[in-house]
Amino acid sequence: MMTNLFSVFDPTTSMNLSMNWISMIILLTIIPMKMWIIPNNMNFMMIKLIYNLYKEYKIIIYNKTNNHIILMFISIFIFIMINNFMSLFPYIFNNTAHISINLTLSLPIWMMMMMFGWLMKTNHMFTHLVPQGTPNLLIPFMVFIESISNMIRPITLMIRLTANMIAGHLLLTLLGNMGPKLNFLFLPMLIFTRTILLMLESAVSMIQAYVFAILITLYFSEI
């Protein structure tokens, strides 16, 4: 029995160990080996997805020497998308609804970009603190505001992904708890509503992974 709605996001198990985090890699362990053999439909779909993402990220990062960075952003997108989709299955732990996981993804990447920018392109980073055309009187305030907005970027990335994943799962949990209390005549309507919400959550899972990866790409393009 749940003590509160957020109990579904509790990382502990019956053995008092955080074994639920294993679900982050469970998909890689259950995929049959034939799925990795070329050619097959799943492999073609993955290559098509990676190619489309590569073209889109290449428009944002136009430097030809940054191909390896684009592959890193694509890997982040695929990792988040797989974990978001896995959380929609019954009895699968929702990893991306936790601040600890999302902050672990956003903070190191942001720190890497900041260290690279300030050490290798210091003048370029300073110019970003003052937008073009800013009056001289507002320059100190703009530097302060731009510095604060830059520092909270990993926090906003973390909160955006966490809040969007929690919201949908909480709504599904609320509707699921209504099932035993509803009249039998209203059960088909409840099942239909949950099916629509599950389809919406499937779309949100991909959209949030894309938003997370595209924002990191945009932040990198400023350096």
PDB file of C-alpha atoms in Angstrom, residues 20 23 26 86-94:
ATOM      1  CA  ASN A  20      15.818  -0.863  -9.108  1.00  0.00           C
ATOM      2  CA  SER A  23      16.556  -1.241 -14.973  1.00  0.00           C
ATOM      3  CA  ILE A  26      18.127  -4.107 -18.451  1.00  0.00           C
ATOM      4  CA  MET A  86      11.196   1.359 -20.168  1.00  0.00           C
ATOM      5  CA  SER A  87       9.477   3.217 -17.334  1.00  0.00           C
ATOM      6  CA  LEU A  88       6.128   2.845 -19.144  1.00  0.00           C
ATOM      7  CA  PHE A  89       6.141  -0.941 -18.727  1.00  0.00           C
ATOM      8  CA  PRO A  90       4.608  -2.471 -15.580  1.00  0.00           C
ATOM      9  CA  TYR A  91       6.977  -3.108 -12.671  1.00  0.00           C
ATOM     10  CA  ILE A  92       9.828  -1.213 -14.351  1.00  0.00           C
ATOM     11  CA  PHE A  93      11.461   1.485 -12.234  1.00  0.00           C
ATOM     12  CA  ASN A  94      11.296   5.037 -13.576  1.00  0.00           C
TER      13      ASN A  94
END
